[in-house]
Amino acid sequence: MSPAVPVGEAPLGSLVAPEPDERPDLWPSTLRRGADGALVVGGRSLTEVLADAPTPVLVLDEDDLRGRAATWASAMFEEFWPDYGMAGGDAYYAGKAFLTTRVARDVLAEGMGIDTASRVELAVGLRALEQLSRGEATGDVADEQGLDPAHATRLGLHGNGKTEDEIAAALAHRVGHLVLDSADEVDLAASAVRSLRETGEYAPDETGSVMVRLTTGIHAGGHEYIATAHEDQKFGISVASGAALAVCRAVVDAPELALHGLHSHIGSQITDLAGFREAVGVVLRLRHEVAQATGWTCPEIDLGGGYGIAYTGSDPVPPSPQHVARTLADAVRAVCAELGDAVPHVSIEPGRNVVGPTTITLYTVTGLKRVDLGDGARRLYVSVDGGMSDNIRPALYDAAYTALVANRRPAPGTAPVRARVVGKHCESGDVVVRDVDLPADLAVGDVLAVPATGAYGRSMASNYNLFTRPGVAWVSGGEQGWLIRPETLEDILRLEGE
């Protein structure tokens, strides 16, 4: 008789991770089971992957990443095509999800821009543009518009509390989206432009192109910590209070600045598009008010990111890029018709939806502990060689994940057992997967694959308990390499002072 699960939990057997062929949206597109029952990804068997990249390790399917980037870029291009009565559309990859120079090159080469949230992220984007402009990734000299790092129109910089130096760096490279987050940043941007004129980096009458981030009052998505459009939080400028209109007027009045557009971001891990439709109305109505007040109509709006993905077999299949783009296009068309305004250029910023499903994290099972919970209920605690230092999201957001035995199929007829996959850190909240049904024959030395870890896993990793952060390997066409090398003890000690 199968052991019972604690009262209130899902029935035993209902939390088995779906196989790649059962939920392809959950896993990298090239992932499959090999003839020996082990996973194969990017044309590399699990044995081959682990020979060059021992656990714990994140493995990114580069073909999947490029395909997802191309799909988002083409969906926005088509739905906002001028011949359809629109004014063009772009997708900027939200680099905060996960960014390296190679990742940046991949998404840029497939037609996306890159949205950055720090000086270093911007530097990585500029480095990728420079390499592409020299043809380093393709072997050809690239001359596509937007690949010149001196005029980085396919990059953006946003974030709160930016310094004048950070703003000046974005202006000096003429990024396509410099998103101002406060009235103070308007003054900083104007000052930066004056300095750039004085040094000759800007022509005497050249202006800095900026956008203004709005707080729309629309709350969408998951955990409170990733909701970004309600009034009482650090991002954006309130539309409802009139502050956003005042800031937009200040930008229009500043002789150093040009108001390129309005920016909205309503949250993260959103699978219901109703919030985006509502945000379109708020943003476009403010655009209309700005035009009435100043005579200037913003040529672009950016509707941000937050498009969700599936993390477990219980999650719904998320909306496709084509469905998202069409929904936004229909909403923009309808609101502009109502207001009698010309449609703007529209951009969005998907991040986790691009990179999240491309990546799995592989862990080795290091310990098994069977706990009797009373009333016949039991739980198997599965210790692995990683934990909250390589994926903080379960501890930070109560995020749910699942796990699959990667090195083999379970023996026929093996019953499932309710399990909790935990890490090696000195915290009771160090949970990798809170609830999953794993085969009862699970053994120390087995390898588990956790899907959908490409976004915010390695980018939020830490050295808690002085764990070294894991590497991220890319796989493609039977080849493999490092996007980020795994840290070593020497790397940690090298940063210490005397």
Short mmCIF file of C-alpha atoms in Angstrom, two decimals:
data_model
loop_
_atom_site.label_atom_id
_atom_site.label_comp_id
_atom_site.label_asym_id
_atom_site.label_seq_id
_atom_site.Cartn_x
_atom_site.Cartn_y
_atom_site.Cartn_z
CA MET A 1 0.00 0.00 0.00
CA SER A 2 1.40 3.39 -0.97
CA PRO A 3 2.18 5.69 1.93
CA ALA A 4 -0.32 8.48 2.47
CA VAL A 5 0.46 12.14 1.99
CA PRO A 6 -0.20 14.76 4.67
CA VAL A 7 -3.78 15.99 4.95
CA GLY A 8 -4.51 18.74 2.46
CA GLU A 9 -1.78 17.82 -0.01
CA ALA A 10 -2.39 16.68 -3.57
CA PRO A 11 -3.01 12.93 -4.05
CA LEU A 12 0.06 10.77 -4.38
CA GLY A 13 1.05 10.41 -8.03
CA SER A 14 -0.42 13.76 -9.07
CA LEU A 15 2.87 15.63 -8.70
CA VAL A 16 5.04 13.49 -10.96
CA ALA A 17 7.03 15.75 -13.27
CA PRO A 18 5.85 15.53 -16.88
CA GLU A 19 8.24 13.99 -19.38
CA PRO A 20 9.56 16.26 -22.15
CA ASP A 21 7.17 14.79 -24.72
CA GLU A 22 4.21 15.34 -22.37
CA ARG A 23 4.83 19.05 -21.67
CA PRO A 24 7.30 20.39 -24.25
CA ASP A 25 6.65 23.96 -23.08
CA LEU A 26 8.21 23.08 -19.72
CA TRP A 27 11.53 21.81 -21.08
CA PRO A 28 14.21 22.89 -23.57
CA SER A 29 13.07 22.18 -27.11
CA THR A 30 15.79 19.61 -27.88
CA LEU A 31 15.40 17.67 -24.61
CA ARG A 32 14.36 14.02 -24.93
CA ARG A 33 14.93 10.60 -23.41
CA GLY A 34 17.74 8.59 -24.98
CA ALA A 35 17.60 4.87 -25.68
CA ASP A 36 19.20 4.18 -22.29
CA GLY A 37 16.54 6.23 -20.49
CA ALA A 38 18.83 9.15 -19.70
CA LEU A 39 18.10 12.67 -20.88
CA VAL A 40 19.67 14.07 -24.04
CA VAL A 41 19.81 17.84 -24.64
CA GLY A 42 21.36 19.80 -27.49
CA GLY A 43 22.52 16.53 -29.01
CA ARG A 44 24.52 15.73 -25.86
CA SER A 45 23.76 12.75 -23.65
CA LEU A 46 23.59 13.29 -19.91
CA THR A 47 26.85 11.39 -19.53
CA GLU A 48 28.56 13.67 -22.04
CA VAL A 49 27.15 16.81 -20.42
CA LEU A 50 28.26 15.80 -16.94
CA ALA A 51 31.69 14.68 -18.10
CA ASP A 52 32.47 18.30 -18.99
CA ALA A 53 30.18 20.01 -16.47
CA PRO A 54 29.68 18.11 -13.19
CA THR A 55 26.70 18.89 -10.97
CA PRO A 56 25.36 21.19 -9.81
CA VAL A 57 25.18 22.85 -13.20
CA LEU A 58 22.72 24.83 -15.28
CA VAL A 59 22.48 23.65 -18.89
CA LEU A 60 21.10 26.03 -21.53
CA ASP A 61 19.82 24.80 -24.89
CA GLU A 62 21.20 27.48 -27.21
CA ASP A 63 19.05 26.48 -30.19
CA ASP A 64 15.97 26.87 -28.00
CA LEU A 65 17.13 30.29 -26.81
CA ARG A 66 17.70 31.54 -30.33
CA GLY A 67 14.39 30.12 -31.50
CA ARG A 68 12.46 31.80 -28.70
CA ALA A 69 14.19 35.12 -29.34
CA ALA A 70 13.40 34.91 -33.04
CA THR A 71 9.77 34.04 -32.32
CA TRP A 72 9.27 37.07 -30.06
CA ALA A 73 10.99 39.39 -32.54
CA SER A 74 8.98 38.13 -35.50
CA ALA A 75 5.67 38.17 -33.59
CA MET A 76 6.08 41.85 -32.72
CA PHE A 77 7.33 42.67 -36.22
CA GLU A 78 4.32 41.06 -37.87
CA GLU A 79 1.52 42.24 -35.57
CA PHE A 80 2.78 45.85 -35.60
CA TRP A 81 3.76 45.87 -39.27
CA PRO A 82 3.08 49.29 -40.84
CA ASP A 83 1.22 47.65 -43.73
CA TYR A 84 -1.31 46.50 -41.12
CA GLY A 85 -1.88 50.11 -40.14
CA MET A 86 0.52 49.97 -37.19
CA ALA A 87 3.80 51.81 -36.56
CA GLY A 88 6.21 48.95 -35.94
CA GLY A 89 6.96 46.77 -32.94
CA ASP A 90 10.03 45.44 -31.14
CA ALA A 91 10.85 42.95 -28.44
CA TYR A 92 13.67 43.80 -26.04
CA TYR A 93 15.11 40.89 -24.05
CA ALA A 94 15.01 41.67 -20.32
CA GLY A 95 18.63 40.95 -19.52
CA LYS A 96 18.07 40.81 -15.76
CA ALA A 97 16.66 37.30 -16.27
CA PHE A 98 20.09 36.02 -17.33
CA LEU A 99 22.77 37.79 -19.29
CA THR A 100 26.18 36.95 -20.66
CA THR A 101 27.89 38.29 -23.76
CA ARG A 102 27.07 35.13 -25.71
CA VAL A 103 23.42 35.23 -24.64
CA ALA A 104 23.29 38.90 -25.65
CA ARG A 105 24.80 38.11 -29.05
CA ASP A 106 22.27 35.32 -29.58
CA VAL A 107 19.18 37.41 -28.88
CA LEU A 108 20.50 40.42 -30.81
CA ALA A 109 21.32 38.23 -33.80
CA GLU A 110 17.73 36.93 -33.78
CA GLY A 111 16.24 40.42 -33.94
CA MET A 112 15.60 41.33 -30.31
CA GLY A 113 16.93 44.35 -28.45
CA ILE A 114 18.21 44.10 -24.88
CA ASP A 115 16.81 45.90 -21.86
CA THR A 116 19.39 46.36 -19.11
CA ALA A 117 19.01 47.29 -15.44
CA SER A 118 22.56 48.20 -14.41
CA ARG A 119 25.78 49.72 -15.69
CA VAL A 120 27.36 46.25 -15.98
CA GLU A 121 24.39 44.77 -17.84
CA LEU A 122 24.62 47.71 -20.23
CA ALA A 123 28.36 47.06 -20.65
CA VAL A 124 27.65 43.42 -21.53
CA GLY A 125 25.10 44.51 -24.13
CA LEU A 126 27.56 46.98 -25.61
CA ARG A 127 30.26 44.30 -25.73
CA ALA A 128 27.91 41.98 -27.61
CA LEU A 129 27.03 44.75 -30.07
CA GLU A 130 30.72 45.43 -30.63
CA GLN A 131 31.45 41.76 -31.31
CA LEU A 132 28.50 41.46 -33.69
CA SER A 133 29.48 44.64 -35.51
CA ARG A 134 32.89 43.09 -36.16
CA GLY A 135 31.31 39.84 -37.30
CA GLU A 136 32.90 37.81 -34.49
CA ALA A 137 29.83 35.63 -34.03
CA THR A 138 29.05 35.02 -37.70
CA GLY A 139 32.38 35.44 -39.46
CA ASP A 140 30.94 38.30 -41.52
CA VAL A 141 31.14 42.03 -40.99
CA ALA A 142 27.71 43.00 -39.72
CA ASP A 143 26.16 46.24 -40.86
CA GLU A 144 22.63 45.81 -39.54
CA GLN A 145 21.01 48.91 -38.15
CA GLY A 146 21.42 49.06 -34.38
CA LEU A 147 24.57 46.94 -34.14
CA ASP A 148 26.89 49.92 -33.71
CA PRO A 149 27.80 50.20 -30.00
CA ALA A 150 28.37 53.94 -30.45
CA HIS A 151 24.69 54.30 -31.38
CA ALA A 152 23.17 51.46 -29.37
CA THR A 153 19.57 51.91 -30.46
CA ARG A 154 18.79 48.25 -29.69
CA LEU A 155 19.75 48.60 -26.03
CA GLY A 156 17.87 50.11 -23.13
CA LEU A 157 18.61 51.12 -19.54
CA HIS A 158 16.00 51.35 -16.84
CA GLY A 159 15.88 51.10 -13.04
CA ASN A 160 15.28 53.37 -10.09
CA GLY A 161 17.84 55.59 -8.40
CA LYS A 162 20.12 55.96 -11.41
CA THR A 163 23.13 58.21 -10.99
CA GLU A 164 24.12 60.94 -13.42
CA ASP A 165 27.11 58.83 -14.48
CA GLU A 166 24.84 55.89 -15.33
CA ILE A 167 22.44 58.12 -17.24
CA ALA A 168 25.34 59.81 -19.03
CA ALA A 169 26.75 56.43 -20.10
CA ALA A 170 23.41 55.48 -21.68
CA LEU A 171 23.09 58.87 -23.36
CA ALA A 172 26.66 58.76 -24.65
CA HIS A 173 25.90 55.48 -26.43
CA ARG A 174 22.48 56.81 -27.54
CA VAL A 175 20.60 53.78 -26.29
CA GLY A 176 17.16 53.31 -27.77
CA HIS A 177 15.41 53.24 -24.40
CA LEU A 178 16.66 55.34 -21.51
CA VAL A 179 13.82 55.04 -19.00
CA LEU A 180 13.64 57.80 -16.37
CA ASP A 181 12.10 56.76 -13.07
CA SER A 182 11.65 60.04 -11.20
CA ALA A 183 11.52 63.82 -11.52
CA ASP A 184 15.09 63.96 -10.19
CA GLU A 185 16.28 61.76 -13.05
CA VAL A 186 14.91 64.30 -15.52
CA ASP A 187 17.28 66.87 -14.03
CA LEU A 188 20.17 64.38 -14.06
CA ALA A 189 19.54 63.54 -17.72
CA ALA A 190 19.43 67.22 -18.70
CA SER A 191 22.69 67.83 -16.81
CA ALA A 192 24.30 64.84 -18.50
CA VAL A 193 23.36 66.14 -21.95
CA ARG A 194 24.84 69.55 -21.15
CA SER A 195 28.10 67.83 -20.16
CA LEU A 196 28.10 65.73 -23.33
CA ARG A 197 27.64 68.89 -25.40
CA GLU A 198 30.53 70.55 -23.60
CA THR A 199 32.88 67.62 -24.31
CA GLY A 200 31.84 67.45 -27.95
CA GLU A 201 30.28 63.99 -27.64
CA TYR A 202 26.95 65.63 -28.51
CA ALA A 203 26.41 68.30 -31.11
CA PRO A 204 25.50 71.72 -29.64
CA ASP A 205 21.81 71.22 -30.36
CA GLU A 206 21.62 67.43 -29.91
CA THR A 207 19.06 66.21 -27.39
CA GLY A 208 18.94 63.11 -25.24
CA SER A 209 16.12 60.71 -26.09
CA VAL A 210 14.34 59.46 -22.95
CA MET A 211 11.26 57.55 -21.83
CA VAL A 212 9.27 57.97 -18.61
CA ARG A 213 8.30 54.98 -16.49
CA LEU A 214 4.70 55.05 -15.32
CA THR A 215 3.01 53.60 -12.28
CA THR A 216 -0.29 52.59 -13.84
CA GLY A 217 -2.00 51.27 -10.72
CA ILE A 218 -2.54 47.88 -12.35
CA HIS A 219 -1.39 44.95 -10.19
CA ALA A 220 -0.77 41.74 -12.12
CA GLY A 221 1.30 38.61 -11.71
CA GLY A 222 2.50 36.52 -8.82
CA HIS A 223 4.12 37.32 -5.47
CA GLU A 224 3.83 40.82 -4.00
CA TYR A 225 7.59 41.28 -4.36
CA ILE A 226 7.35 41.02 -8.15
CA ALA A 227 4.31 43.25 -8.61
CA THR A 228 5.55 46.58 -9.91
CA ALA A 229 2.63 48.81 -10.86
CA HIS A 230 0.76 49.48 -7.62
CA GLU A 231 1.17 52.94 -6.09
CA ASP A 232 3.09 52.13 -2.90
CA GLN A 233 6.39 50.86 -4.31
CA LYS A 234 9.71 52.12 -5.57
CA PHE A 235 9.27 52.01 -9.35
CA GLY A 236 7.74 54.55 -11.69
CA ILE A 237 5.77 57.79 -11.51
CA SER A 238 2.09 57.78 -10.65
CA VAL A 239 -0.42 58.38 -13.43
CA ALA A 240 -3.38 58.67 -11.06
CA SER A 241 -1.82 61.45 -8.96
CA GLY A 242 -0.91 63.57 -11.96
CA ALA A 243 2.81 63.24 -11.23
CA ALA A 244 3.49 61.37 -14.47
CA LEU A 245 1.91 64.11 -16.57
CA ALA A 246 3.98 66.72 -14.73
CA VAL A 247 7.21 64.80 -15.34
CA CYS A 248 6.38 64.34 -19.02
CA ARG A 249 5.80 68.07 -19.33
CA ALA A 250 9.14 68.72 -17.66
CA VAL A 251 10.88 66.48 -20.20
CA VAL A 252 9.17 68.22 -23.12
CA ASP A 253 10.08 71.63 -21.68
CA ALA A 254 13.75 70.69 -21.14
CA PRO A 255 15.81 71.93 -24.12
CA GLU A 256 18.32 69.11 -23.56
CA LEU A 257 15.77 66.27 -23.76
CA ALA A 258 13.31 64.67 -26.17
CA LEU A 259 10.40 62.62 -24.84
CA HIS A 260 10.64 59.47 -26.91
CA GLY A 261 8.03 57.42 -25.12
CA LEU A 262 6.17 56.10 -22.11
CA HIS A 263 7.08 52.91 -20.28
CA SER A 264 4.88 50.56 -18.24
CA HIS A 265 5.69 47.37 -16.34
CA ILE A 266 2.84 45.85 -14.36
CA GLY A 267 4.40 42.77 -12.77
CA SER A 268 5.99 39.39 -13.42
CA GLN A 269 4.95 35.80 -14.13
CA ILE A 270 1.70 36.97 -15.76
CA THR A 271 -0.31 34.47 -17.80
CA ASP A 272 -3.61 36.38 -17.97
CA LEU A 273 -3.30 39.14 -20.57
CA ALA A 274 -6.18 41.22 -19.19
CA GLY A 275 -3.78 43.34 -17.16
CA PHE A 276 -1.77 44.21 -20.26
CA ARG A 277 -4.93 45.26 -22.12
CA GLU A 278 -5.84 47.53 -19.21
CA ALA A 279 -2.30 48.97 -19.11
CA VAL A 280 -2.52 49.82 -22.81
CA GLY A 281 -5.49 52.04 -22.05
CA VAL A 282 -3.77 53.83 -19.16
CA VAL A 283 -0.57 54.46 -21.11
CA LEU A 284 -2.25 55.63 -24.30
CA ARG A 285 -4.63 57.93 -22.44
CA LEU A 286 -1.68 59.56 -20.70
CA ARG A 287 0.03 59.87 -24.08
CA HIS A 288 -3.10 61.68 -25.29
CA GLU A 289 -3.05 64.01 -22.25
CA VAL A 290 0.62 64.82 -22.80
CA ALA A 291 -0.08 65.66 -26.43
CA GLN A 292 -2.97 67.94 -25.47
CA ALA A 293 -0.89 69.65 -22.77
CA THR A 294 2.36 70.09 -24.72
CA GLY A 295 1.62 69.59 -28.41
CA TRP A 296 4.06 66.64 -28.45
CA THR A 297 2.86 63.10 -29.23
CA CYS A 298 5.21 60.39 -27.99
CA PRO A 299 6.25 58.16 -30.91
CA GLU A 300 6.64 55.00 -28.81
CA ILE A 301 5.19 53.15 -25.83
CA ASP A 302 6.87 50.26 -24.05
CA LEU A 303 4.51 47.83 -22.33
CA GLY A 304 7.23 46.04 -20.37
CA GLY A 305 7.60 42.36 -19.65
CA GLY A 306 6.38 39.84 -17.10
CA TYR A 307 5.08 37.20 -19.51
CA GLY A 308 4.82 33.98 -17.54
CA ILE A 309 6.02 30.44 -18.11
CA ALA A 310 5.17 27.02 -16.71
CA TYR A 311 7.31 25.66 -13.88
CA THR A 312 5.40 22.48 -13.05
CA GLY A 313 2.97 20.14 -14.75
CA SER A 314 0.15 21.80 -12.82
CA ASP A 315 0.79 25.18 -14.47
CA PRO A 316 -1.19 26.07 -17.60
CA VAL A 317 0.55 26.37 -20.95
CA PRO A 318 1.35 30.10 -21.19
CA PRO A 319 0.17 32.36 -24.03
CA SER A 320 2.38 32.18 -27.11
CA PRO A 321 4.37 35.21 -28.31
CA GLN A 322 2.03 35.44 -31.29
CA HIS A 323 -1.01 35.54 -29.00
CA VAL A 324 0.60 38.18 -26.77
CA ALA A 325 1.56 40.38 -29.72
CA ARG A 326 -1.88 40.12 -31.32
CA THR A 327 -3.62 40.91 -28.02
CA LEU A 328 -1.49 44.01 -27.55
CA ALA A 329 -1.92 45.10 -31.17
CA ASP A 330 -5.71 44.79 -30.95
CA ALA A 331 -5.76 46.80 -27.72
CA VAL A 332 -3.50 49.55 -29.08
CA ARG A 333 -5.53 49.80 -32.28
CA ALA A 334 -8.83 50.05 -30.37
CA VAL A 335 -7.70 52.68 -27.83
CA CYS A 336 -6.02 54.86 -30.46
CA ALA A 337 -9.16 54.72 -32.59
CA GLU A 338 -11.23 55.77 -29.57
CA LEU A 339 -8.90 58.69 -28.84
CA GLY A 340 -8.44 59.68 -32.47
CA ASP A 341 -4.66 59.34 -32.13
CA ALA A 342 -2.09 57.86 -34.47
CA VAL A 343 -0.82 54.50 -33.25
CA PRO A 344 2.66 54.54 -31.68
CA HIS A 345 5.57 52.21 -32.17
CA VAL A 346 5.17 49.50 -29.51
CA SER A 347 7.88 47.59 -27.69
CA ILE A 348 7.82 44.94 -24.99
CA GLU A 349 10.42 43.31 -22.72
CA PRO A 350 10.06 39.53 -22.32
CA GLY A 351 12.81 37.96 -20.23
CA ARG A 352 11.88 34.81 -18.37
CA ASN A 353 9.64 33.75 -21.28
CA VAL A 354 12.68 33.82 -23.57
CA VAL A 355 15.30 32.15 -21.39
CA GLY A 356 13.43 30.38 -18.59
CA PRO A 357 12.41 27.15 -20.35
CA THR A 358 15.71 26.90 -22.26
CA THR A 359 17.58 25.79 -19.15
CA ILE A 360 17.58 22.89 -16.73
CA THR A 361 19.55 22.57 -13.51
CA LEU A 362 21.15 19.19 -12.88
CA TYR A 363 21.76 18.04 -9.30
CA THR A 364 23.18 14.84 -7.88
CA VAL A 365 21.27 13.20 -5.02
CA THR A 366 23.55 13.19 -1.96
CA GLY A 367 21.21 11.94 0.75
CA LEU A 368 17.78 10.45 1.45
CA LYS A 369 15.84 10.87 4.68
CA ARG A 370 12.44 9.25 5.20
CA VAL A 371 10.30 11.13 7.70
CA ASP A 372 7.17 9.65 9.34
CA LEU A 373 4.60 12.45 9.65
CA GLY A 374 2.00 10.46 11.57
CA ASP A 375 -1.32 8.97 10.49
CA GLY A 376 0.50 6.91 7.89
CA ALA A 377 1.81 9.99 6.06
CA ARG A 378 5.45 10.08 5.03
CA ARG A 379 7.79 12.37 3.19
CA LEU A 380 11.10 11.62 1.52
CA TYR A 381 13.64 14.42 1.97
CA VAL A 382 16.02 14.35 -0.97
CA SER A 383 19.27 16.24 -0.42
CA VAL A 384 21.12 17.47 -3.50
CA ASP A 385 24.48 19.13 -4.08
CA GLY A 386 23.08 22.62 -4.57
CA GLY A 387 20.27 24.65 -3.08
CA MET A 388 19.16 28.19 -2.35
CA SER A 389 22.52 29.62 -3.43
CA ASP A 390 21.82 28.59 -7.04
CA ASN A 391 18.04 29.19 -6.97
CA ILE A 392 16.75 31.58 -4.32
CA ARG A 393 13.26 31.85 -5.85
CA PRO A 394 11.57 29.12 -3.76
CA ALA A 395 12.79 30.75 -0.54
CA LEU A 396 12.23 34.32 -1.73
CA TYR A 397 8.92 34.02 -3.59
CA ASP A 398 7.64 30.58 -2.54
CA ALA A 399 8.13 29.66 -6.19
CA ALA A 400 7.15 26.13 -7.18
CA TYR A 401 9.35 23.85 -9.30
CA THR A 402 9.35 20.18 -10.20
CA ALA A 403 12.07 17.58 -10.75
CA LEU A 404 12.62 14.55 -12.95
CA VAL A 405 15.10 11.70 -12.58
CA ALA A 406 17.51 12.48 -15.41
CA ASN A 407 19.93 9.56 -15.55
CA ARG A 408 17.39 6.76 -16.02
CA ARG A 409 13.76 5.82 -16.20
CA PRO A 410 12.21 4.38 -13.06
CA ALA A 411 12.02 0.58 -12.98
CA PRO A 412 8.66 -0.64 -14.34
CA GLY A 413 5.98 -0.67 -11.68
CA THR A 414 7.91 1.55 -9.28
CA ALA A 415 5.51 3.45 -7.05
CA PRO A 416 5.91 7.18 -6.45
CA VAL A 417 6.74 8.72 -3.10
CA ARG A 418 5.96 12.25 -1.93
CA ALA A 419 9.29 14.04 -1.78
CA ARG A 420 10.84 17.38 -0.95
CA VAL A 421 14.09 18.24 -2.69
CA VAL A 422 16.32 20.26 -0.39
CA GLY A 423 19.74 21.85 -0.57
CA LYS A 424 22.81 21.71 1.64
CA HIS A 425 22.59 25.16 3.22
CA CYS A 426 22.19 25.84 6.92
CA GLU A 427 18.58 27.02 6.53
CA SER A 428 15.34 25.08 6.97
CA GLY A 429 13.95 27.13 4.09
CA ASP A 430 16.61 25.81 1.73
CA VAL A 431 14.14 24.07 -0.56
CA VAL A 432 14.70 23.37 -4.25
CA VAL A 433 11.34 21.66 -4.93
CA ARG A 434 8.77 21.74 -2.15
CA ASP A 435 6.47 18.99 -3.36
CA VAL A 436 7.15 16.43 -6.08
CA ASP A 437 6.43 12.73 -6.53
CA LEU A 438 9.63 10.85 -7.27
CA PRO A 439 10.13 7.11 -7.83
CA ALA A 440 10.45 5.13 -4.61
CA ASP A 441 13.65 3.50 -5.93
CA LEU A 442 15.47 6.86 -5.96
CA ALA A 443 19.04 6.37 -4.78
CA VAL A 444 22.06 8.40 -3.75
CA GLY A 445 23.99 9.19 -6.95
CA ASP A 446 20.91 9.62 -9.13
CA VAL A 447 20.71 12.89 -11.07
CA LEU A 448 17.67 15.16 -10.92
CA ALA A 449 16.73 17.69 -13.60
CA VAL A 450 14.79 20.79 -12.52
CA PRO A 451 13.20 22.58 -15.51
CA ALA A 452 12.64 26.26 -16.23
CA THR A 453 15.63 27.57 -14.28
CA GLY A 454 17.06 29.82 -16.99
CA ALA A 455 15.53 32.98 -15.55
CA TYR A 456 16.69 34.35 -12.20
CA GLY A 457 18.48 31.17 -11.12
CA ARG A 458 22.12 31.93 -11.87
CA SER A 459 21.48 35.68 -12.09
CA MET A 460 20.33 35.76 -8.43
CA ALA A 461 22.83 33.17 -7.18
CA SER A 462 24.89 33.82 -4.07
CA ASN A 463 27.84 32.51 -2.11
CA TYR A 464 25.82 31.81 1.04
CA ASN A 465 27.72 29.42 3.35
CA LEU A 466 30.61 30.19 0.96
CA PHE A 467 29.18 27.85 -1.62
CA THR A 468 30.71 28.44 -5.03
CA ARG A 469 28.16 29.46 -7.63
CA PRO A 470 27.53 26.85 -10.31
CA GLY A 471 28.48 27.28 -13.92
CA VAL A 472 26.10 27.61 -16.86
CA ALA A 473 26.89 25.41 -19.85
CA TRP A 474 25.51 25.89 -23.35
CA VAL A 475 24.72 22.91 -25.56
CA SER A 476 23.99 22.95 -29.29
CA GLY A 477 24.34 20.45 -32.11
CA GLY A 478 26.26 17.98 -29.99
CA GLU A 479 28.73 20.61 -28.77
CA GLN A 480 29.10 22.18 -25.36
CA GLY A 481 30.87 25.07 -23.65
CA TRP A 482 30.64 27.49 -20.75
CA LEU A 483 28.48 30.59 -20.70
CA ILE A 484 29.73 31.13 -17.15
CA ARG A 485 32.48 28.98 -15.65
CA PRO A 486 31.74 27.42 -12.26
CA GLU A 487 33.33 29.33 -9.43
CA THR A 488 36.19 27.75 -7.49
CA LEU A 489 37.50 28.09 -3.97
CA GLU A 490 40.35 30.13 -5.42
CA ASP A 491 37.84 32.56 -6.97
CA ILE A 492 36.29 33.15 -3.54
CA LEU A 493 39.57 33.56 -1.69
CA ARG A 494 40.97 35.89 -4.36
CA LEU A 495 38.48 38.57 -3.34
CA GLU A 496 39.51 38.60 0.31
CA GLY A 497 41.54 41.49 1.69
CA GLU A 498 44.65 41.17 3.84
#
